[in-house]
Amino acid sequence: MNDKQPDATLSTTGEHSLSSTAERQAVVQAPGATPGKDWVIVTRGLKREYDMGGEIVRALRGVDLAIRRNEYVAIMGPSGSGKSTLMNLIGCLDTPTAGEYWLNGTLVSRMSDDELARVRNKEIGFVFQTFNLLPRATALHNVELPLVYAGISSDERKRRAKHALEQVQLEHRMLHRPNELSGGQRQRVAIARALVNNPSILLADEPTGNLDSQTSEEIMRVFENLADSGQTVIMVTHEPDIAAHARRVVVLRDGIVASDDRRSAFKQSMGIS
Amino acid sequence: MPFLEAVRLAFAQIRVQKLKSFFTLLGVMIGVMFLIAVVSIVEGMSKYMEEDFAGKMLGVNSFTLRRRPEAQFGNVSEATWREYQRRPLIYKSDVDQVRPALPSGVLASVENMTFTYASTPYNRPRQVQAVGAEESYVAIKGYKLTAGRTFTAQEVSYGSKVLVIGTEVAEHFFPSLDPLGRELRIGGVPYLVVGLLEKQGSLFGFSLDRLAIGPWTSPISRITNPRGDIDGFLVKAPNAALLADAMEEARSVMRSSRHLAPAVPDNFALESSESALTFFAQLKGQMVAFGTALPAIGLIVGAIVIMNIMLVAVAERTREIGIRKALGAKRRDIMRQFLVESASLSVLGAALGIALGIGMAKVVAAVSPLPARVAPWSIPMAVLLGAGVGIVAGLYPASRAARLDPIAALRQE
């Protein structure tokens, strides 16, 4: 619906970013970006094609991306730029048609469904635009869910879930169901759920898309605090002022990385400082 | 996901949708209910056969020499029936030949029987089961006397008009009177009541206490066997080995006295409680087969209902499945969740069915002469059956859920 407006701003960003190729090269194709300790995410020539009734749609056409531990990255792009596809690949919900993807030094691009499920459980914490909480479960049980699939005992689950809810200041609402919580509270439950397994990456897909601007700010502060405390955060958004909170902004266009900017450069280009 | 977690989840789901869950498990419930009821009735009948019928009517370790088998189950073909009709009657001469051939220690008695009217001055005439027998008859049948005595060998040889009567006969014909020493008329002939039998109860709804037993040599035989023949010659051995001997002796004497060539089949019957029980065992198998076939159809319908509801559940909860998968649920976790859910529904249905089935068996036993007895093995069997039906019904929906693509599932509204 409101895709139009961000698109307009993005096109200018894209042009600006393409001019600073040197910096982009330095970050994205750093020779040191070998899959290993520092680099939590390394992709090489990541491609994803969909067969839409005989017609091949190339959603990603070779994405090289490297993200260090503790980075706070926003992935931007207009509709159809491939950012959702990239997020699905990074989140191990999907496998690439071609290319390689190392997560924490492990090649995950060729894994089976169940191996990917295990990786999602251990390494990735998802925060969705629509929160995706189980409607009939309490906040506490929602947060426990990843631990259930990790095979952790009930008592330990409860303890850790409570702790995660304390981190987002929701311990007093833990026995409420999602429909008894405000939008911001729901998203904080989702963040607690994403964090409960101590994942390598917190992966947020339009985390403020269903929230008013004040609540959005509140959620962005939560992300900021997490990033400050050393959590790797990757956020997919089409809202520039949300992306502006990140310290690095990757812009996708037509299935390739169009720009990759450090915070300062991006902020300047947006006229924010 | 641990199994218990899946069970907890399944019951939470069932609790949230009580009415829908109830309708889902209705098929299994009804199927199991009838299954339990049918098995209980068949089991009750077979227990009844073994304990009461065989003992009371035929007697353990005993056989009866008859013209044709009396306890006839199943269909008798026209040809067999005609063959029975052509058989010679059994007369005193036959019995007199068989009796000395029997091993010692074996009791034997003629047994003539018919229903006929009896009367006393104290009440209306009524039908009784008139039996003409010998002095050992009461001992062979295992009857106990509560008062008086049975008739003696002398009374049998004289043809004395004496009777031993059952409790119902005593109560009807001698209301609030002591029947001993009083007269009971059978066919207009007065008999002296000398003994009173203990209460026997009933068999398939027929009272066993309407007996009036007298010496077969008395005029009672003109009513039981106007042709002057003998209905049956009852032989009781103290053990199975002696019974077999006695049967062989009786057979060989009968065959030789009737000049039957070796290839010719017997033209008389030696009917034992074993042969009746063997036949009943076959009958029981058939009853179980037919009795369970219909409830089995109920279970199949129940399985189809569960499968459909589970397919709907998978469709309704696609997003939930997507969330669970995104959070790390493996295929087998999702598979297990839905299988446990359908199995829980089905086992719950089976449990309700067991309770109702037991109730139904009790009602049948109470209002009809059919005995019913809940077979202990049928309860775990029904639970297992319920679980099996649930798992089979859940297999396809669960595997569909497990194979869902998490991205597509998350996109679903």
XYZ file of C-alpha atoms in Angstrom:
686
model
C 0.000 0.000 0.000
C 2.513 2.601 1.104
C 5.233 1.001 -0.983
C 5.172 3.914 -3.402
C 6.599 6.550 -1.155
C 9.672 4.708 0.074
C 10.405 3.596 -3.460
C 10.715 7.167 -4.558
C 13.240 7.983 -1.871
C 15.105 4.772 -2.434
C 15.786 5.439 -6.064
C 17.799 8.488 -5.082
C 19.634 6.540 -2.410
C 20.502 3.887 -4.910
C 22.016 6.350 -7.331
C 23.972 7.979 -4.598
C 25.245 4.693 -3.238
C 26.379 3.379 -6.593
C 28.755 6.287 -6.818
C 30.611 5.171 -3.725
C 31.628 1.851 -5.247
C 34.967 1.798 -3.518
C 33.482 1.555 -0.072
C 31.000 -1.024 -1.179
C 33.741 -3.175 -2.636
C 35.699 -2.872 0.564
C 32.901 -4.239 2.691
C 31.159 -6.713 0.470
C 33.965 -8.407 -1.307
C 36.611 -8.017 1.319
C 39.260 -10.628 0.688
C 39.168 -11.347 4.378
C 35.501 -12.278 4.194
C 36.233 -15.916 4.421
C 33.664 -17.871 6.295
C 34.927 -18.033 9.810
C 34.943 -16.533 13.226
C 34.409 -12.866 12.573
C 31.991 -13.257 9.725
C 28.657 -14.491 10.831
C 27.224 -14.374 7.311
C 29.101 -14.825 4.077
C 27.302 -15.343 0.767
C 28.907 -15.850 -2.618
C 27.001 -15.498 -5.862
C 23.704 -16.241 -4.172
C 21.023 -16.843 -6.777
C 17.399 -17.744 -6.404
C 15.122 -18.455 -9.310
C 11.475 -19.299 -9.228
C 9.627 -21.236 -11.872
C 6.355 -19.345 -12.291
C 4.397 -21.530 -14.677
C 7.239 -22.073 -17.132
C 8.617 -18.551 -16.795
C 11.819 -18.288 -14.802
C 11.796 -15.373 -12.381
C 15.239 -14.393 -11.143
C 14.644 -12.990 -7.693
C 18.310 -12.920 -6.746
C 20.952 -12.720 -9.385
C 24.173 -13.211 -7.518
C 24.386 -11.588 -4.117
C 27.733 -11.327 -2.379
C 27.303 -10.190 1.156
C 29.410 -10.474 4.274
C 28.235 -9.484 7.703
C 30.449 -9.379 10.746
C 29.470 -10.441 14.188
C 27.853 -7.587 16.169
C 26.851 -5.661 13.056
C 23.470 -3.923 12.850
C 22.449 -4.094 9.217
C 19.362 -2.958 7.380
C 18.489 -4.492 4.047
C 16.426 -2.147 1.904
C 14.986 -2.227 -1.522
C 11.790 -1.614 -3.440
C 9.157 -4.291 -3.993
C 10.514 -7.013 -6.198
C 14.109 -6.125 -5.444
C 14.602 -9.556 -3.860
C 14.945 -8.462 -0.272
C 12.324 -10.926 0.969
C 14.007 -13.704 -0.962
C 17.337 -12.724 0.538
C 15.827 -12.653 3.991
C 14.344 -16.127 3.492
C 17.739 -17.400 2.385
C 19.603 -15.739 5.259
C 16.949 -17.042 7.633
C 17.478 -20.579 6.313
C 13.819 -20.821 5.362
C 14.825 -21.408 1.763
C 17.809 -22.709 -0.164
C 19.472 -20.897 -3.073
C 19.316 -22.077 -6.667
C 23.028 -21.380 -6.954
C 25.739 -19.843 -4.837
C 26.985 -20.465 -1.359
C 25.940 -19.280 2.042
C 28.026 -19.736 5.146
C 26.412 -19.098 8.472
C 28.893 -19.004 11.331
C 31.411 -20.767 9.160
C 29.014 -23.572 8.232
C 27.876 -24.029 4.670
C 24.107 -24.044 4.959
C 23.146 -23.549 1.315
C 23.095 -27.276 0.639
C 21.408 -28.482 3.779
C 18.278 -30.620 3.958
C 15.003 -29.352 5.389
C 15.554 -30.849 8.814
C 19.137 -29.607 9.068
C 17.885 -26.145 8.159
C 15.219 -26.446 10.855
C 17.947 -27.179 13.380
C 19.976 -24.189 12.166
C 16.941 -21.909 12.391
C 16.336 -23.129 15.887
C 19.894 -22.576 17.090
C 21.236 -19.672 15.048
C 18.368 -17.452 13.997
C 15.814 -15.430 15.869
C 12.959 -14.201 13.704
C 10.938 -11.057 14.249
C 8.101 -10.671 11.772
C 6.005 -7.773 10.604
C 2.820 -9.554 11.694
C 4.445 -10.770 14.953
C 3.481 -14.376 14.188
C 2.686 -15.307 17.744
C 0.538 -18.355 18.441
C -2.819 -16.734 19.273
C -3.937 -19.297 21.840
C -0.667 -19.511 23.738
C 0.427 -17.163 26.508
C 3.336 -14.806 25.983
C 5.460 -17.106 28.105
C 4.587 -20.163 26.059
C 5.224 -18.309 22.811
C 8.677 -17.407 24.033
C 9.257 -21.005 25.149
C 8.484 -22.385 21.704
C 11.999 -22.390 20.188
C 13.258 -24.107 23.341
C 10.608 -26.819 22.966
C 12.092 -27.688 19.591
C 15.592 -27.473 21.010
C 14.561 -30.265 23.376
C 15.092 -28.315 26.575
C 13.394 -29.422 29.778
C 10.231 -27.684 30.900
C 11.706 -25.994 33.977
C 14.735 -24.683 32.116
C 12.456 -23.450 29.326
C 10.312 -21.489 31.755
C 13.338 -19.979 33.419
C 14.913 -18.865 30.180
C 11.644 -17.630 28.689
C 11.019 -15.517 31.793
C 14.498 -14.111 31.535
C 13.970 -13.214 27.872
C 10.689 -11.490 28.713
C 12.447 -9.523 31.449
C 14.900 -8.295 28.843
C 12.023 -6.705 26.918
C 10.325 -5.494 30.146
C 7.294 -7.756 29.717
C 7.643 -10.085 32.672
C 4.421 -8.648 34.132
C 2.460 -9.636 31.021
C 3.831 -13.104 30.542
C 0.594 -14.968 31.250
C -1.408 -12.871 28.795
C -2.323 -14.020 25.349
C -1.352 -12.030 22.263
C -4.861 -10.600 21.840
C -4.573 -9.115 25.332
C -1.375 -7.264 24.422
C -0.773 -4.070 22.468
C 1.039 -4.143 19.135
C 4.276 -2.958 20.669
C 3.995 -5.530 23.438
C 3.347 -8.271 20.919
C 6.430 -7.313 18.988
C 8.445 -7.279 22.187
C 7.174 -10.818 22.939
C 8.311 -11.771 19.449
C 11.720 -10.239 20.143
C 11.952 -12.147 23.412
C 11.096 -15.305 21.509
C 13.751 -14.519 18.921
C 16.365 -14.007 21.629
C 15.523 -16.908 23.905
C 17.826 -19.340 22.128
C 20.780 -16.889 22.077
C 20.833 -16.889 18.286
C 23.749 -15.717 16.139
C 21.486 -13.402 14.205
C 18.333 -11.534 15.051
C 16.516 -11.383 11.737
C 13.703 -8.861 11.565
C 11.341 -8.580 8.618
C 9.650 -5.153 8.575
C 9.522 -5.229 12.384
C 7.649 -1.914 12.576
C 5.402 -2.407 9.564
C 2.300 -2.931 11.693
C 3.109 -0.395 14.396
C 2.461 3.318 14.820
C 5.438 5.625 14.732
C 5.726 6.013 18.494
C 5.701 2.240 19.074
C 8.107 1.863 16.157
C 10.566 4.095 17.921
C 10.142 2.046 21.064
C 10.909 -1.168 19.151
C 13.852 0.456 17.392
C 15.258 1.379 20.793
C 15.024 -2.277 21.802
C 16.982 -3.196 18.656
C 19.513 -0.502 19.297
C 20.092 -1.756 22.847
C 20.488 -5.279 21.574
C 22.977 -4.141 18.942
C 24.860 -2.184 21.585
C 25.070 -5.270 23.759
C 26.702 -7.174 20.888
C 23.770 -8.904 19.187
C 24.014 -9.196 15.419
C 20.834 -7.667 14.013
C 19.672 -7.854 10.424
C 16.550 -5.963 9.552
C 14.656 -5.973 6.302
C 12.638 -2.807 5.728
C 11.503 -0.446 3.057
C 11.193 2.512 5.412
C 14.284 4.703 5.188
C 13.818 6.270 8.618
C 13.689 2.784 10.156
C 16.703 1.692 8.148
C 18.437 4.812 9.391
C 18.680 3.260 12.828
C 21.008 0.609 11.473
C 24.725 1.134 11.273
C 24.983 -0.278 7.819
C 22.436 -0.254 5.035
C 22.449 -2.707 2.152
C 20.212 -1.727 -0.746
C 19.025 -4.362 -3.166
C 17.780 -3.619 -6.613
C 16.702 -6.155 -9.218
C 18.233 -9.029 -7.333
C 21.700 -7.607 -6.801
C 23.301 -5.446 -4.151
C 22.958 -1.900 -5.429
C 24.661 -0.193 -2.513
C 26.179 -1.001 0.817
C 26.784 1.929 3.093
C 28.055 2.553 6.540
C 25.716 4.442 8.761
C 27.308 7.842 8.423
C 27.242 7.860 4.651
C 23.680 6.691 4.553
C 22.516 9.178 7.109
C 24.080 11.994 5.212
C 22.527 10.879 1.985
C 19.154 10.825 3.686
C 19.681 14.224 5.196
C 19.609 12.784 8.720
C 22.497 13.198 11.040
C 9.458 -32.054 20.524
C 9.019 -34.537 23.352
C 6.057 -36.870 23.176
C 4.432 -35.592 26.362
C 4.592 -32.037 25.065
C 2.767 -33.185 21.945
C 0.089 -34.903 24.031
C -0.338 -31.806 26.182
C -0.663 -29.701 23.061
C -3.177 -32.108 21.537
C -5.409 -32.011 24.597
C -5.154 -28.225 24.749
C -6.350 -28.179 21.143
C -9.202 -30.576 21.921
C -10.225 -28.496 24.921
C -10.319 -25.287 22.902
C -12.667 -26.834 20.335
C -14.813 -29.047 22.515
C -17.850 -29.383 20.308
C -15.889 -29.878 17.105
C -13.674 -32.434 18.806
C -16.711 -34.252 20.130
C -18.250 -34.569 16.681
C -14.911 -35.675 15.339
C -14.596 -38.544 17.755
C -18.270 -39.512 17.567
C -17.662 -42.124 14.862
C -14.919 -43.866 16.781
C -16.973 -43.607 19.958
C -19.992 -45.321 18.424
C -17.847 -47.953 16.737
C -16.042 -48.818 19.953
C -19.274 -48.729 21.930
C -20.908 -51.388 19.773
C -17.705 -53.372 19.628
C -17.490 -53.536 23.402
C -21.181 -54.323 23.710
C -21.073 -57.114 21.122
C -17.901 -58.634 22.538
C -19.415 -58.466 26.019
C -22.575 -60.235 24.940
C -20.701 -62.936 23.036
C -18.336 -63.354 25.956
C -21.247 -63.521 28.363
C -22.980 -66.153 26.260
C -19.878 -68.251 26.004
C -19.230 -68.080 29.737
C -22.835 -69.009 30.176
C -22.462 -71.938 27.827
C -19.404 -73.221 29.614
C -20.549 -72.723 33.163
C -24.305 -73.060 33.108
C -25.503 -74.596 29.904
C -22.983 -77.397 29.700
C -23.199 -78.101 33.406
C -26.922 -77.740 33.961
C -28.344 -79.088 30.778
C -25.849 -81.608 29.571
C -23.680 -82.164 32.611
C -19.924 -82.392 32.791
C -18.318 -85.746 31.884
C -21.623 -87.095 30.759
C -23.219 -88.212 27.523
C -26.662 -89.092 26.386
C -27.597 -91.895 24.062
C -30.360 -90.570 21.851
C -32.101 -91.272 18.645
C -30.814 -87.955 17.322
C -28.846 -85.066 18.836
C -31.016 -82.770 20.870
C -28.736 -79.758 21.263
C -28.723 -78.862 17.598
C -27.007 -75.624 16.568
C -26.919 -74.130 13.150
C -28.645 -75.459 10.094
C -29.556 -79.096 9.700
C -29.931 -80.030 6.085
C -33.132 -81.591 4.764
C -31.280 -84.845 4.043
C -29.867 -85.056 7.566
C -33.272 -84.358 8.977
C -34.859 -87.131 6.934
C -32.105 -89.478 8.042
C -32.916 -88.613 11.663
C -36.585 -89.410 11.012
C -35.723 -92.845 9.594
C -33.675 -93.838 12.631
C -35.163 -96.509 14.860
C -36.432 -95.390 18.232
C -34.522 -96.327 21.361
C -36.294 -98.853 23.553
C -35.805 -100.456 26.927
C -34.194 -103.410 25.146
C -31.384 -101.153 23.856
C -30.798 -99.606 27.250
C -30.827 -103.019 28.906
C -28.016 -104.088 26.577
C -25.939 -100.945 27.046
C -26.245 -100.790 30.832
C -24.228 -103.954 31.680
C -21.514 -102.984 29.162
C -20.710 -99.713 30.913
C -17.570 -99.591 33.071
C -18.097 -99.719 36.792
C -18.271 -96.439 38.648
C -20.412 -94.959 35.925
C -23.930 -93.743 36.723
C -26.692 -94.138 34.188
C -30.344 -93.245 33.945
C -33.139 -93.126 31.442
C -34.278 -89.559 30.796
C -37.742 -89.050 29.356
C -39.023 -85.543 29.259
C -42.006 -83.485 28.186
C -44.006 -80.438 29.159
C -47.401 -81.299 30.482
C -50.087 -79.924 32.770
C -50.062 -80.771 36.425
C -52.674 -79.928 39.004
C -53.379 -79.819 42.723
C -56.424 -78.670 44.625
C -54.488 -75.610 45.802
C -53.960 -73.655 42.585
C -54.715 -73.508 38.882
C -53.242 -76.221 36.661
C -49.974 -75.265 35.106
C -47.367 -76.694 32.778
C -44.432 -78.463 34.347
C -41.476 -80.240 32.863
C -42.278 -83.869 33.590
C -39.247 -86.136 33.693
C -39.273 -89.909 33.825
C -35.959 -91.161 35.179
C -34.138 -93.619 37.402
C -32.935 -93.354 40.984
C -29.441 -92.078 39.993
C -30.844 -89.201 37.914
C -30.731 -86.607 40.693
C -27.088 -87.525 41.384
C -26.158 -87.452 37.676
C -27.659 -83.996 37.210
C -25.991 -82.802 40.387
C -29.311 -81.686 41.849
C -29.429 -81.141 45.579
C -32.444 -81.842 47.715
C -33.586 -79.272 50.223
C -36.191 -81.556 51.742
C -37.325 -85.167 51.536
C -35.602 -87.784 49.454
C -35.206 -88.922 45.906
C -36.966 -92.061 44.740
C -35.294 -95.433 45.245
C -34.305 -98.256 42.885
C -37.206 -100.259 44.278
C -39.654 -97.495 43.460
C -38.227 -97.461 39.942
C -38.642 -101.222 39.552
C -42.218 -101.037 40.920
C -43.109 -97.988 38.933
C -44.223 -96.150 42.087
C -46.060 -92.890 41.645
C -43.632 -90.617 43.499
C -42.121 -87.261 42.481
C -39.231 -85.002 43.269
C -40.196 -81.424 42.364
C -38.460 -78.146 41.635
C -38.936 -74.956 43.646
C -41.260 -73.274 41.137
C -43.532 -76.294 41.040
C -43.591 -76.386 44.824
C -44.356 -72.690 45.127
C -47.110 -72.736 42.515
C -48.942 -75.874 43.411
C -48.422 -75.780 47.166
C -48.661 -72.122 48.105
C -47.527 -71.747 51.716
C -47.864 -75.473 52.199
C -45.278 -78.174 52.732
C -45.375 -80.150 49.496
C -43.848 -83.273 51.037
C -46.425 -86.007 51.424
C -49.009 -84.178 49.290
C -50.355 -85.148 45.933
C -49.517 -83.646 42.591
C -51.534 -84.876 39.631
C -49.879 -85.313 36.275
C -52.192 -86.347 33.464
C -54.848 -86.917 36.083
C -52.741 -89.477 37.932
C -51.903 -88.565 41.512
C -48.258 -88.727 42.546
C -46.816 -88.402 46.009
C -44.236 -85.642 46.424
C -41.259 -87.146 48.244
C -38.479 -84.656 47.609
C -37.832 -80.986 46.962
C -34.972 -79.755 44.708
C -32.755 -76.792 45.380
C -33.318 -73.704 43.228
C -31.471 -73.958 39.910
C -32.092 -70.552 38.339
C -32.683 -70.068 34.643
C -30.954 -70.683 31.340
C -31.491 -68.259 28.455
C -34.569 -67.083 30.250
C -36.040 -70.544 30.773
C -36.625 -71.560 34.322
C -34.936 -74.755 35.427
C -37.125 -75.067 38.493
C -40.378 -76.241 36.921
C -39.325 -79.857 37.188
C -41.299 -82.856 38.362
C -39.152 -85.981 38.282
C -40.647 -89.437 38.774
C -39.639 -93.050 38.031
C -39.759 -93.612 34.269
C -41.533 -96.870 34.934
C -44.436 -95.011 36.535
C -47.450 -93.832 34.481
C -45.504 -90.616 33.788
C -44.032 -92.385 30.747
C -47.451 -92.581 29.149
C -47.310 -88.815 28.970
C -43.642 -88.306 28.179
C -43.357 -91.205 25.709
C -46.740 -92.524 24.593
C -45.012 -94.739 21.993
C -43.224 -96.635 24.738
C -39.745 -95.622 23.620
C -36.988 -93.863 25.542
C -35.912 -90.261 24.856
C -32.407 -90.580 26.161
C -30.114 -92.692 28.219
C -27.941 -90.440 30.339
C -24.517 -91.676 31.415
C -22.158 -89.853 33.751
C -18.575 -90.888 34.346
C -16.406 -89.686 37.243
C -13.692 -88.548 34.795
C -13.054 -87.854 31.111
C -11.112 -91.082 30.495
C -13.890 -93.251 31.848
C -16.380 -91.165 29.878
C -14.552 -92.005 26.649
C -14.562 -95.691 27.596
C -18.240 -95.592 28.422
C -19.029 -93.863 25.126
C -17.064 -96.463 23.170
C -18.781 -99.302 24.979
C -22.195 -97.805 24.402
C -21.422 -97.251 20.745
C -20.160 -100.764 20.122
C -23.093 -102.367 21.922
C -25.581 -100.244 19.992
C -23.915 -100.885 16.650
C -23.727 -104.627 17.137
C -27.281 -104.900 18.432
C -28.466 -102.942 15.392
C -26.240 -104.942 13.037
C -24.544 -101.937 11.553
C -21.793 -102.770 9.054
C -18.448 -101.043 9.676
C -18.928 -98.444 6.919
C -22.460 -97.543 7.974
C -22.711 -94.470 10.180
C -24.336 -94.636 13.603
C -28.123 -94.520 13.525
C -28.184 -93.137 17.057
C -26.497 -90.205 18.717
C -24.063 -90.035 21.614
C -24.341 -86.479 22.709
C -21.830 -85.080 25.173
C -21.341 -81.634 26.659
C -18.000 -81.468 24.809
C -19.639 -81.870 21.432
C -22.065 -79.094 22.266
C -19.263 -76.875 23.503
C -17.132 -77.527 20.427
C -20.028 -76.508 18.314
C -20.593 -73.448 20.428
C -16.946 -72.456 20.077
C -17.446 -72.399 16.307
C -20.631 -70.472 16.733
C -18.871 -68.008 19.013
C -16.208 -67.382 16.364
C -18.927 -66.620 13.855
C -20.768 -64.388 16.281
C -17.590 -62.443 17.007
C -16.860 -62.119 13.299
C -20.340 -60.886 12.408
C -20.766 -58.915 15.593
C -17.561 -56.986 15.068
C -17.943 -56.433 11.324
C -20.595 -53.742 11.726
C -18.795 -51.776 14.475
C -15.672 -52.076 12.332
C -17.483 -50.190 9.584
C -18.285 -47.577 12.232
C -14.596 -47.326 13.020
C -13.706 -46.885 9.352
C -16.264 -44.090 9.076
C -14.803 -42.654 12.284
C -11.334 -42.777 10.764
C -12.523 -40.965 7.637
C -14.161 -38.266 9.773
C -10.982 -37.785 11.778
C -8.911 -37.648 8.617
C -11.154 -34.957 7.163
C -11.161 -32.895 10.320
C -7.397 -33.180 10.559
C -7.046 -32.025 6.951
C -9.190 -29.023 7.821
C -7.095 -28.455 10.938
C -3.910 -28.494 8.880
C -5.397 -25.989 6.462
C -6.640 -23.774 9.299
C -3.367 -23.897 11.133
C -1.030 -23.503 8.177
C 0.294 -20.281 9.638
C 0.905 -21.909 13.002
C 2.798 -24.668 11.229
C 4.828 -21.991 9.417
C 5.644 -20.278 12.721
C 6.660 -23.551 14.317
C 8.837 -24.441 11.358
C 10.476 -21.014 11.359
C 11.274 -21.498 15.041
C 12.983 -24.786 14.347
C 10.312 -27.508 14.209
C 11.527 -30.364 12.074
C 9.244 -32.355 9.782
C 8.969 -35.083 12.343
C 8.016 -32.572 15.055
C 5.073 -31.349 12.982
C 4.228 -34.890 11.939
C 4.233 -35.999 15.561
C 2.126 -33.055 16.676
C -0.673 -33.863 14.238
C -0.436 -37.620 14.638
C -0.620 -37.310 18.407
C -3.549 -34.970 18.016
C -5.547 -37.341 15.827
C -4.574 -40.317 17.985
C -5.608 -38.416 21.129
C -8.975 -37.590 19.584
C -9.464 -41.176 18.586
C -8.333 -42.638 21.926
C -10.633 -40.210 23.689
C -13.444 -41.441 21.451
C -12.483 -45.023 22.246
C -12.476 -44.278 25.983
C -15.974 -42.792 25.793
C -16.994 -45.729 23.611
C -15.687 -48.198 26.201
C -17.673 -46.529 28.960
C -20.851 -46.433 26.867
C -20.267 -49.961 25.579
C -19.993 -51.312 29.108
C -23.151 -49.420 29.991
C -24.892 -50.821 26.938
C -23.832 -54.378 27.816
C -25.209 -53.887 31.322
C -28.501 -52.569 29.948
C -28.795 -55.498 27.530
C -28.063 -57.925 30.352
C -30.660 -56.247 32.533
C -33.560 -55.987 30.081
C -33.074 -59.093 27.943
C -32.344 -62.747 28.719
C -29.015 -62.354 26.877
C -26.174 -62.543 29.343
C -23.413 -59.950 28.987
C -19.998 -59.947 30.535
C -17.324 -57.369 29.732
C -14.239 -59.170 28.503
C -11.201 -57.623 30.227
C -9.086 -57.979 27.098
C -11.583 -55.954 25.084
C -10.725 -52.732 26.943
C -7.012 -52.473 26.123
C -7.877 -53.779 22.674
C -10.357 -50.941 22.170
C -7.805 -48.372 23.353
C -5.184 -49.753 20.991
C -7.735 -49.858 18.217
C -8.602 -46.235 18.914
C -4.960 -45.214 18.818
C -4.456 -47.222 15.631
C -7.467 -45.656 13.937
C -6.250 -42.198 14.960
C -2.741 -42.791 13.695
C -3.901 -44.253 10.395
C -6.398 -41.415 9.941
C -3.809 -38.810 10.915
C -1.025 -40.099 8.705
C -1.980 -38.305 5.525
C -2.949 -34.944 7.100
C 0.140 -35.007 9.314
C 2.486 -35.717 6.445
C 0.886 -32.880 4.486
C 1.463 -30.574 7.426
C 5.044 -31.765 7.807
C 5.834 -31.132 4.154
C 4.490 -27.573 4.135
C 6.961 -24.993 2.909
C 7.613 -22.631 5.830
C 7.689 -19.525 3.637
C 4.365 -20.277 1.973
C 2.895 -21.316 5.322
C 3.946 -18.043 6.962
C 2.404 -16.051 4.163
C -0.973 -17.719 4.693
C -3.570 -15.587 6.451
